[in-house]
């Protein structure tokens, strides 16, 4: 497992934070640092058709070693990390033979990873964990996926007795800001279907995800000296507060689970004259998703009507844009690709945890681009923050799942599917 640890850490220490306010692809030039590193590794382990384009998309091929026709499958992960929490100067720490107690991430700052709060830790007693140092995220989302895919390809190259068809691998920038599939060339990739290695806990297998939209709400105000403001000042920050309070109570990420949708206010910046509110809208159900988006416009209209006489024009402007949709619609007609991954896990003694993704992956958009793409666990927990951790044994199991899927694909009669 040391090889996995070393590979993951070599990726984790490279800063690849994406930037939602950039209009380039990749959104940050530093993502190329890891992209070029991955190209070098793919070539070194013996893959063919290794390429990187001007936008940072990396692809490679493991050629088939069987003489019969086998579907071409793909494995996909992303190399950027979220801008929600810093990914610069990542210093991973190792916890060997985890004893089930508190883990001191940073003694000086008194930052502790505790099973009393994160109970999933207790699933990994006796295992090796990779954690943060309490000051950054770890980047297991999705550098664990990168590690697993490349390690699985390396293993298959080194063990030609394991039969498999043609396998394509693809690594993308900017997934964390919803743009990972923007310029993914599905035709060039050439796979019949693929799997993203971008899930969390050991055993996760997902083919349903949120329908997603983002909303930017701009509030206009009027600044007047507070001593003479009666009937004249309009404080845009207070109007933004009214808007937030008009959203349904209890429908936030921290109060919902499973198939329940939510509104998530994630950015607010303002002054008296102007406040900008950014939020995301999520729901698995397409009808409820449309209703949630409409509610944004309804609240906007209500506030504008309230201030129409005083202001003389709209003081709230709402822009709502769809981001991705539930992949279930595209995957279910080819449900055998989920069944294949489930069988791979069972063959390895892993209990599949089939559940909806409370988020999205490159796979959700790729599925709508003609590449059905369920999601498989990568092993990490507590993504996007300082409490992120990664059990090494889960990474090893993910590698084995990839290898097993390759074997099953080469031995399954898909004409009966």
CSV table of C-alpha atoms in Angstrom, one decimal:
chain,number,residue,atom,x,y,z
A,1,UNK,CA,0.0,0.0,0.0
A,2,UNK,CA,3.0,2.3,0.4
A,3,UNK,CA,3.0,2.8,-3.4
A,4,UNK,CA,-0.6,4.1,-3.2
A,5,UNK,CA,0.2,6.4,-0.3
A,6,UNK,CA,3.2,7.8,-2.1
A,7,UNK,CA,1.3,8.3,-5.4
A,8,UNK,CA,-1.6,10.0,-3.6
A,9,UNK,CA,0.6,12.4,-1.6
A,10,UNK,CA,2.6,13.3,-4.8
A,11,UNK,CA,-0.7,14.6,-6.2
A,12,UNK,CA,-2.1,16.1,-3.0
A,13,UNK,CA,0.8,18.5,-2.5
A,14,UNK,CA,0.3,20.0,-5.9
A,15,UNK,CA,-2.1,23.0,-5.6
A,16,UNK,CA,-4.9,22.7,-8.2
A,17,UNK,CA,-7.6,24.9,-6.7
A,18,UNK,CA,-10.1,26.0,-9.3
A,19,UNK,CA,-11.6,29.5,-9.6
A,20,UNK,CA,-15.3,30.0,-10.3
A,21,UNK,CA,-14.7,33.7,-11.2
A,22,UNK,CA,-12.2,32.9,-14.0
A,23,UNK,CA,-13.4,32.6,-17.6
A,24,UNK,CA,-10.6,30.4,-18.8
A,25,UNK,CA,-10.3,26.6,-19.0
A,26,UNK,CA,-8.7,25.4,-16.8
A,27,UNK,CA,-9.8,28.2,-14.5
A,28,UNK,CA,-6.4,28.3,-12.9
A,29,UNK,CA,-3.0,27.8,-14.7
A,30,UNK,CA,-1.7,25.8,-11.8
A,31,UNK,CA,-4.0,22.9,-12.6
A,32,UNK,CA,-1.7,22.3,-15.6
A,33,UNK,CA,1.1,21.4,-13.1
A,34,UNK,CA,-0.7,18.2,-12.1
A,35,UNK,CA,-2.2,17.6,-15.5
A,36,UNK,CA,1.3,17.4,-17.1
A,37,UNK,CA,2.5,15.2,-14.2
A,38,UNK,CA,-0.3,12.8,-14.9
A,39,UNK,CA,0.6,12.7,-18.6
A,40,UNK,CA,4.1,11.8,-17.6
A,41,UNK,CA,2.9,9.0,-15.3
A,42,UNK,CA,0.5,7.5,-17.9
A,43,UNK,CA,3.3,7.3,-20.4
A,44,UNK,CA,5.7,5.8,-17.8
A,45,UNK,CA,3.4,3.0,-16.9
A,46,UNK,CA,2.9,2.0,-20.5
A,47,UNK,CA,-0.4,3.5,-21.7
A,48,UNK,CA,-0.8,4.5,-25.3
A,49,UNK,CA,-2.6,7.4,-27.0
A,50,UNK,CA,-1.7,9.7,-24.0
A,51,UNK,CA,-2.8,13.2,-24.7
A,52,UNK,CA,-3.4,16.6,-23.1
A,53,UNK,CA,-5.2,19.4,-24.9
A,54,UNK,CA,-4.9,23.2,-24.6
A,55,UNK,CA,-7.6,23.2,-21.9
A,56,UNK,CA,-5.9,20.6,-19.7
A,57,UNK,CA,-8.0,17.5,-20.5
A,58,UNK,CA,-5.9,14.3,-20.1
A,59,UNK,CA,-6.7,11.0,-21.8
A,60,UNK,CA,-4.9,7.7,-22.3
A,61,UNK,CA,-5.5,4.1,-23.4
A,62,UNK,CA,-4.8,0.7,-22.0
A,63,UNK,CA,-5.0,-1.5,-25.1
A,64,UNK,CA,-7.1,-4.7,-25.1
A,65,UNK,CA,-5.3,-8.0,-24.5
A,66,UNK,CA,-8.1,-10.3,-25.7
A,67,UNK,CA,-8.8,-11.4,-29.3
A,68,UNK,CA,-12.6,-11.1,-29.1
A,69,UNK,CA,-14.7,-8.0,-29.3
A,70,UNK,CA,-15.2,-6.2,-25.9
A,71,UNK,CA,-16.9,-2.9,-25.2
A,72,UNK,CA,-14.5,0.0,-24.6
A,73,UNK,CA,-15.0,1.2,-21.0
A,74,UNK,CA,-13.6,4.3,-19.3
A,75,UNK,CA,-12.7,5.6,-15.9
A,76,UNK,CA,-12.8,9.4,-15.2
A,77,UNK,CA,-11.7,11.6,-12.3
A,78,UNK,CA,-10.9,15.3,-11.9
A,79,UNK,CA,-7.7,16.9,-10.7
A,80,UNK,CA,-8.9,20.3,-9.4
A,81,UNK,CA,-9.8,20.9,-5.8
A,82,UNK,CA,-12.6,23.1,-4.5
A,83,UNK,CA,-12.2,26.8,-4.0
A,84,UNK,CA,-14.4,26.5,-0.8
A,85,UNK,CA,-11.4,25.8,1.3
A,86,UNK,CA,-7.7,26.3,0.6
A,87,UNK,CA,-5.8,23.6,-1.2
A,88,UNK,CA,-2.4,25.4,-1.1
A,89,UNK,CA,0.5,24.0,0.9
A,90,UNK,CA,-1.2,20.7,1.7
A,91,UNK,CA,0.8,18.7,4.2
A,92,UNK,CA,-0.8,15.2,4.5
A,93,UNK,CA,-0.3,13.3,7.7
A,94,UNK,CA,-0.4,9.5,8.2
A,95,UNK,CA,-2.1,7.7,11.1
A,96,UNK,CA,-1.1,4.1,11.1
A,97,UNK,CA,-3.2,1.4,12.8
A,98,UNK,CA,-5.9,4.0,13.8
A,99,UNK,CA,-7.1,3.2,17.4
A,100,UNK,CA,-10.5,4.7,17.2
A,101,UNK,CA,-9.7,7.8,19.3
A,102,UNK,CA,-9.3,11.5,18.6
A,103,UNK,CA,-6.7,12.5,16.0
A,104,UNK,CA,-4.8,15.7,16.6
A,105,UNK,CA,-4.5,17.4,13.3
A,106,UNK,CA,-2.9,20.6,14.6
A,107,UNK,CA,-1.8,20.9,18.2
A,108,UNK,CA,-1.0,24.6,18.0
A,109,UNK,CA,-4.5,25.4,16.7
A,110,UNK,CA,-6.2,22.7,18.7
A,111,UNK,CA,-7.8,21.2,15.7
A,112,UNK,CA,-9.0,17.6,16.4
A,113,UNK,CA,-10.6,15.0,14.1
A,114,UNK,CA,-12.8,13.2,16.5
A,115,UNK,CA,-15.1,10.1,16.1
A,116,UNK,CA,-17.5,11.8,18.6
A,117,UNK,CA,-18.4,14.2,15.8
A,118,UNK,CA,-17.4,12.2,12.7
A,119,UNK,CA,-18.6,8.7,13.7
A,120,UNK,CA,-17.6,7.2,10.3
A,121,UNK,CA,-14.0,7.2,11.6
A,122,UNK,CA,-14.9,4.2,13.7
A,123,UNK,CA,-15.4,2.1,10.5
A,124,UNK,CA,-11.6,2.3,10.0
A,125,UNK,CA,-10.1,1.2,13.3
A,126,UNK,CA,-6.9,-0.6,12.7
A,127,UNK,CA,-6.4,0.9,9.2
A,128,UNK,CA,-4.0,3.6,7.9
A,129,UNK,CA,-5.6,7.0,7.4
A,130,UNK,CA,-4.2,10.0,5.5
A,131,UNK,CA,-5.4,13.3,7.1
A,132,UNK,CA,-4.8,17.0,6.7
A,133,UNK,CA,-2.7,19.1,9.1
A,134,UNK,CA,-5.8,21.0,10.1
A,135,UNK,CA,-5.0,24.1,7.9
A,136,UNK,CA,-6.0,22.9,4.4
A,137,UNK,CA,-8.2,20.4,2.7
A,138,UNK,CA,-6.6,17.1,1.7
A,139,UNK,CA,-7.7,16.8,-1.9
A,140,UNK,CA,-9.0,13.3,-1.8
A,141,UNK,CA,-11.8,14.7,-3.9
A,142,UNK,CA,-10.6,13.7,-6.4
A,143,UNK,CA,-6.9,12.9,-6.2
A,144,UNK,CA,-7.9,9.6,-4.6
A,145,UNK,CA,-9.7,8.8,-7.8
A,146,UNK,CA,-6.7,9.7,-9.9
A,147,UNK,CA,-4.5,7.5,-7.7
A,148,UNK,CA,-6.9,4.6,-8.0
A,149,UNK,CA,-7.3,4.8,-11.8
A,150,UNK,CA,-3.6,5.1,-12.5
A,151,UNK,CA,-2.7,2.4,-10.0
A,152,UNK,CA,-5.2,0.0,-11.5
A,153,UNK,CA,-3.9,0.7,-15.0
A,154,UNK,CA,-0.4,0.1,-13.8
A,155,UNK,CA,-1.4,-3.2,-12.2
A,156,UNK,CA,-3.1,-4.4,-15.4
A,157,UNK,CA,0.0,-3.5,-17.4
A,158,UNK,CA,2.1,-5.5,-15.0
A,159,UNK,CA,-0.3,-8.5,-14.9
A,160,UNK,CA,-1.0,-9.3,-18.6
A,161,UNK,CA,-2.6,-12.6,-17.4
A,162,UNK,CA,-5.6,-10.6,-16.4
A,163,UNK,CA,-7.8,-10.3,-19.5
A,164,UNK,CA,-9.5,-7.0,-20.3
A,165,UNK,CA,-10.7,-5.1,-23.3
A,166,UNK,CA,-9.7,-1.6,-24.3
A,167,UNK,CA,-9.8,0.9,-21.4
A,168,UNK,CA,-9.8,4.6,-21.7
A,169,UNK,CA,-8.9,7.0,-18.8
A,170,UNK,CA,-9.8,10.7,-18.6
A,171,UNK,CA,-8.8,13.4,-16.2
A,172,UNK,CA,-10.6,16.7,-16.1
A,173,UNK,CA,-10.1,20.2,-14.7
A,174,UNK,CA,-12.7,22.4,-13.0
A,175,UNK,CA,-15.1,19.8,-11.9
A,176,UNK,CA,-15.5,21.5,-8.5
A,177,UNK,CA,-16.9,24.6,-10.2
A,178,UNK,CA,-19.3,22.7,-12.4
A,179,UNK,CA,-17.2,22.9,-15.6
A,180,UNK,CA,-15.4,19.6,-15.7
A,181,UNK,CA,-17.3,18.3,-18.7
A,182,UNK,CA,-17.5,21.6,-20.6
A,183,UNK,CA,-14.9,20.6,-23.1
A,184,UNK,CA,-14.7,16.8,-22.6
A,185,UNK,CA,-14.5,15.3,-26.0
A,186,UNK,CA,-16.8,12.3,-25.7
A,187,UNK,CA,-16.2,11.2,-29.3
A,188,UNK,CA,-12.4,11.3,-28.9
A,189,UNK,CA,-12.7,9.4,-25.6
A,190,UNK,CA,-14.5,6.7,-27.5
A,191,UNK,CA,-15.8,4.6,-24.6
A,192,UNK,CA,-19.2,2.8,-24.6
A,193,UNK,CA,-19.7,3.8,-21.0
A,194,UNK,CA,-17.5,5.0,-18.1
A,195,UNK,CA,-17.3,5.3,-14.4
A,196,UNK,CA,-16.3,8.3,-12.3
A,197,UNK,CA,-14.2,7.4,-9.3
A,198,UNK,CA,-15.4,10.3,-7.3
A,199,UNK,CA,-17.6,8.9,-4.5
A,200,UNK,CA,-16.9,8.8,-0.8
A,201,UNK,CA,-17.3,5.8,1.6
A,202,UNK,CA,-16.1,2.3,0.7
A,203,UNK,CA,-18.9,0.6,-1.3
A,204,UNK,CA,-20.7,3.6,-2.7
A,205,UNK,CA,-22.2,3.1,-6.1
A,206,UNK,CA,-24.4,5.9,-7.5
A,207,UNK,CA,-26.4,6.4,-10.6
A,208,UNK,CA,-28.7,9.2,-9.4
A,209,UNK,CA,-27.7,12.7,-8.6
A,210,UNK,CA,-29.3,16.1,-8.0
A,211,UNK,CA,-30.7,18.3,-10.7
A,212,UNK,CA,-28.7,21.5,-10.0
A,213,UNK,CA,-28.9,25.2,-10.7
A,214,UNK,CA,-27.1,28.3,-9.4
A,215,UNK,CA,-28.7,31.6,-8.7
A,216,UNK,CA,-27.1,35.1,-8.4
A,217,UNK,CA,-29.4,37.6,-6.8
A,218,UNK,CA,-28.5,41.3,-7.0
A,219,UNK,CA,-30.1,43.8,-4.6
A,220,UNK,CA,-30.1,47.5,-5.3
A,221,UNK,CA,-30.2,50.1,-2.5
A,222,UNK,CA,-30.0,53.9,-1.9
A,223,UNK,CA,-27.4,55.3,0.5
A,224,UNK,CA,-28.4,58.4,2.5
A,225,UNK,CA,-26.8,59.9,5.6
A,226,UNK,CA,-28.3,57.9,8.4
A,227,UNK,CA,-29.3,61.0,10.3
A,228,UNK,CA,-31.6,62.0,7.5
A,229,UNK,CA,-32.5,58.6,6.1
A,230,UNK,CA,-36.1,58.2,7.2
A,231,UNK,CA,-38.2,57.3,4.1
A,232,UNK,CA,-35.2,57.7,1.8
A,233,UNK,CA,-32.5,55.0,2.6
A,234,UNK,CA,-32.9,51.6,1.2
A,235,UNK,CA,-30.4,49.2,2.7
A,236,UNK,CA,-29.7,46.4,0.1
A,237,UNK,CA,-28.2,44.2,2.8
A,238,UNK,CA,-31.5,44.2,4.7
A,239,UNK,CA,-33.4,43.4,1.5
A,240,UNK,CA,-31.1,40.4,0.9
A,241,UNK,CA,-31.8,39.3,4.5
A,242,UNK,CA,-35.6,39.5,3.7
A,243,UNK,CA,-35.0,37.3,0.6
A,244,UNK,CA,-33.1,34.7,2.6
A,245,UNK,CA,-35.8,34.6,5.3
A,246,UNK,CA,-38.4,34.0,2.6
A,247,UNK,CA,-36.8,30.8,1.5
A,248,UNK,CA,-38.4,27.6,3.0
A,249,UNK,CA,-37.3,26.8,6.5
A,250,UNK,CA,-35.5,23.5,7.1
A,251,UNK,CA,-34.5,23.2,3.4
A,252,UNK,CA,-30.8,23.7,3.8
A,253,UNK,CA,-27.9,21.2,3.3
A,254,UNK,CA,-27.5,20.7,7.0
A,255,UNK,CA,-31.2,19.9,7.5
A,256,UNK,CA,-31.8,17.5,4.6
A,257,UNK,CA,-30.7,14.0,3.5
A,258,UNK,CA,-31.3,11.3,0.9
A,259,UNK,CA,-33.6,12.6,-1.8
A,260,UNK,CA,-34.5,15.8,0.0
A,261,UNK,CA,-33.6,18.9,-2.0
A,262,UNK,CA,-32.4,22.2,-0.6
A,263,UNK,CA,-31.4,25.9,-1.1
A,264,UNK,CA,-27.9,26.7,-0.1
A,265,UNK,CA,-26.7,30.3,0.4
A,266,UNK,CA,-23.0,30.1,0.0
A,267,UNK,CA,-21.8,33.6,-0.7
A,268,UNK,CA,-23.1,37.1,0.4
A,269,UNK,CA,-21.3,40.3,-0.2
A,270,UNK,CA,-22.8,43.7,0.2
A,271,UNK,CA,-23.1,47.4,1.1
A,272,UNK,CA,-26.0,49.7,1.4
A,273,UNK,CA,-26.0,50.4,-2.3
A,274,UNK,CA,-25.6,46.9,-3.6
A,275,UNK,CA,-25.6,43.3,-2.2
A,276,UNK,CA,-25.0,40.2,-4.2
A,277,UNK,CA,-26.3,36.9,-3.0
A,278,UNK,CA,-25.2,33.5,-4.5
A,279,UNK,CA,-27.0,30.3,-3.8
A,280,UNK,CA,-27.4,26.9,-5.3
A,281,UNK,CA,-30.6,24.9,-5.8
A,282,UNK,CA,-30.7,21.1,-5.7
A,283,UNK,CA,-33.4,18.5,-6.0
A,284,UNK,CA,-33.5,14.9,-7.4
A,285,UNK,CA,-37.1,15.3,-8.6
A,286,UNK,CA,-37.3,17.2,-11.9
A,287,UNK,CA,-40.8,18.7,-11.0
A,288,UNK,CA,-39.6,19.9,-7.6
A,289,UNK,CA,-36.5,21.2,-9.1
A,290,UNK,CA,-38.5,23.4,-11.5
A,291,UNK,CA,-40.7,24.6,-8.5
A,292,UNK,CA,-37.6,25.5,-6.6
A,293,UNK,CA,-36.3,27.7,-9.4
A,294,UNK,CA,-39.7,29.3,-9.8
A,295,UNK,CA,-39.7,30.2,-6.1
A,296,UNK,CA,-36.6,32.3,-6.6
A,297,UNK,CA,-38.4,34.3,-9.2
A,298,UNK,CA,-41.6,34.5,-7.1
A,299,UNK,CA,-39.8,35.9,-4.1
A,300,UNK,CA,-38.0,38.3,-6.4
A,301,UNK,CA,-41.3,39.6,-7.8
A,302,UNK,CA,-42.8,39.9,-4.3
A,303,UNK,CA,-40.0,42.1,-3.0
A,304,UNK,CA,-40.0,44.2,-6.2
A,305,UNK,CA,-43.7,44.8,-5.8
A,306,UNK,CA,-43.2,45.8,-2.2
A,307,UNK,CA,-40.7,48.5,-3.1
A,308,UNK,CA,-42.1,49.6,-6.5
A,309,UNK,CA,-43.7,52.8,-5.3
A,310,UNK,CA,-40.7,53.9,-3.3
A,311,UNK,CA,-37.9,52.9,-5.7
A,312,UNK,CA,-39.7,53.2,-9.1
A,313,UNK,CA,-37.9,50.2,-10.6
A,314,UNK,CA,-36.9,46.7,-9.8
A,315,UNK,CA,-34.5,46.6,-6.9
A,316,UNK,CA,-34.0,42.8,-7.0
A,317,UNK,CA,-32.6,41.1,-10.1
A,318,UNK,CA,-32.4,37.3,-10.2
A,319,UNK,CA,-30.4,35.2,-12.6
A,320,UNK,CA,-30.9,31.4,-12.4
A,321,UNK,CA,-28.9,29.0,-14.5
A,322,UNK,CA,-29.1,25.3,-14.8
A,323,UNK,CA,-25.8,23.4,-14.0
A,324,UNK,CA,-26.5,19.7,-14.5
A,325,UNK,CA,-29.3,17.1,-14.3
A,326,UNK,CA,-30.0,13.8,-12.7
A,327,UNK,CA,-28.0,11.1,-14.6
A,328,UNK,CA,-30.6,8.5,-13.7
A,329,UNK,CA,-32.6,9.2,-16.9
A,330,UNK,CA,-29.6,8.3,-19.0
A,331,UNK,CA,-28.2,5.4,-17.0
A,332,UNK,CA,-31.3,3.4,-16.2
A,333,UNK,CA,-31.8,2.4,-19.9
A,334,UNK,CA,-28.4,0.7,-19.6
A,335,UNK,CA,-28.7,-0.5,-16.1
A,336,UNK,CA,-26.3,-3.4,-16.8
A,337,UNK,CA,-23.4,-1.0,-16.4
A,338,UNK,CA,-24.4,-0.4,-12.7
A,339,UNK,CA,-25.1,-4.1,-12.3
A,340,UNK,CA,-21.5,-4.8,-13.5
A,341,UNK,CA,-20.0,-2.5,-10.9
A,342,UNK,CA,-22.2,-4.0,-8.2
A,343,UNK,CA,-21.1,-7.5,-9.2
A,344,UNK,CA,-17.4,-6.4,-9.1
A,345,UNK,CA,-17.8,-5.2,-5.6
A,346,UNK,CA,-19.6,-8.3,-4.4
A,347,UNK,CA,-16.9,-10.5,-6.0
A,348,UNK,CA,-14.4,-8.6,-3.8
A,349,UNK,CA,-16.5,-9.0,-0.6
A,350,UNK,CA,-17.5,-5.3,-0.7
A,351,UNK,CA,-21.1,-4.5,0.3
A,352,UNK,CA,-22.5,-2.1,-2.4
A,353,UNK,CA,-24.0,1.1,-0.9
A,354,UNK,CA,-26.3,2.1,-3.7
A,355,UNK,CA,-27.7,5.5,-3.0
A,356,UNK,CA,-28.3,8.9,-4.7
A,357,UNK,CA,-25.5,11.4,-4.9
A,358,UNK,CA,-26.2,14.6,-2.9
A,359,UNK,CA,-24.2,16.6,-5.4
A,360,UNK,CA,-23.0,15.9,-8.9
A,361,UNK,CA,-20.0,14.6,-10.7
A,362,UNK,CA,-18.5,14.9,-14.2
A,363,UNK,CA,-20.5,11.7,-14.8
A,364,UNK,CA,-23.8,13.5,-14.4
A,365,UNK,CA,-23.1,15.8,-17.3
A,366,UNK,CA,-21.2,13.2,-19.4
A,367,UNK,CA,-24.2,11.0,-19.2
A,368,UNK,CA,-26.2,13.7,-21.0
A,369,UNK,CA,-23.4,14.1,-23.5
A,370,UNK,CA,-23.8,10.5,-24.6
A,371,UNK,CA,-21.4,8.7,-22.1
A,372,UNK,CA,-23.4,6.9,-19.4
A,373,UNK,CA,-21.3,7.3,-16.3
A,374,UNK,CA,-22.2,6.0,-12.9
A,375,UNK,CA,-20.1,6.9,-9.9
A,376,UNK,CA,-18.0,4.6,-7.7
A,377,UNK,CA,-16.4,5.3,-4.3
A,378,UNK,CA,-12.9,6.8,-4.1
A,379,UNK,CA,-12.8,6.3,-0.3
A,380,UNK,CA,-12.4,9.8,1.2
A,381,UNK,CA,-14.6,11.5,3.9
A,382,UNK,CA,-15.4,15.0,4.9
A,383,UNK,CA,-14.4,16.5,1.5
A,384,UNK,CA,-13.9,20.3,1.1
A,385,UNK,CA,-12.5,21.0,4.5
A,386,UNK,CA,-9.8,20.6,7.1
A,387,UNK,CA,-11.4,17.4,8.6
A,388,UNK,CA,-11.0,15.5,5.3
A,389,UNK,CA,-9.4,12.0,5.7
A,390,UNK,CA,-8.7,9.0,3.4
A,391,UNK,CA,-8.4,5.4,4.5
A,392,UNK,CA,-5.7,3.8,2.5
A,393,UNK,CA,-7.4,0.4,2.5
A,394,UNK,CA,-10.4,2.0,0.8
A,395,UNK,CA,-8.1,3.2,-2.0
A,396,UNK,CA,-6.8,-0.2,-2.4
A,397,UNK,CA,-10.3,-1.7,-2.6
A,398,UNK,CA,-11.2,0.9,-5.3
A,399,UNK,CA,-8.2,-0.2,-7.3
A,400,UNK,CA,-9.4,-3.8,-7.1
A,401,UNK,CA,-12.9,-2.8,-8.2
A,402,UNK,CA,-11.5,-1.1,-11.3
A,403,UNK,CA,-9.5,-4.3,-12.1
A,404,UNK,CA,-12.5,-6.5,-11.5
A,405,UNK,CA,-14.8,-4.4,-13.7
A,406,UNK,CA,-12.2,-4.7,-16.5
A,407,UNK,CA,-12.2,-8.5,-16.0
A,408,UNK,CA,-16.0,-8.8,-16.0
A,409,UNK,CA,-16.3,-6.6,-19.1
A,410,UNK,CA,-14.0,-9.0,-21.0
A,411,UNK,CA,-16.0,-12.1,-19.9
A,412,UNK,CA,-19.6,-10.9,-20.0
A,413,UNK,CA,-21.9,-11.6,-23.0
A,414,UNK,CA,-23.4,-8.2,-23.6
A,415,UNK,CA,-25.5,-9.4,-26.5
A,416,UNK,CA,-28.0,-10.6,-23.8
A,417,UNK,CA,-28.2,-7.2,-22.1
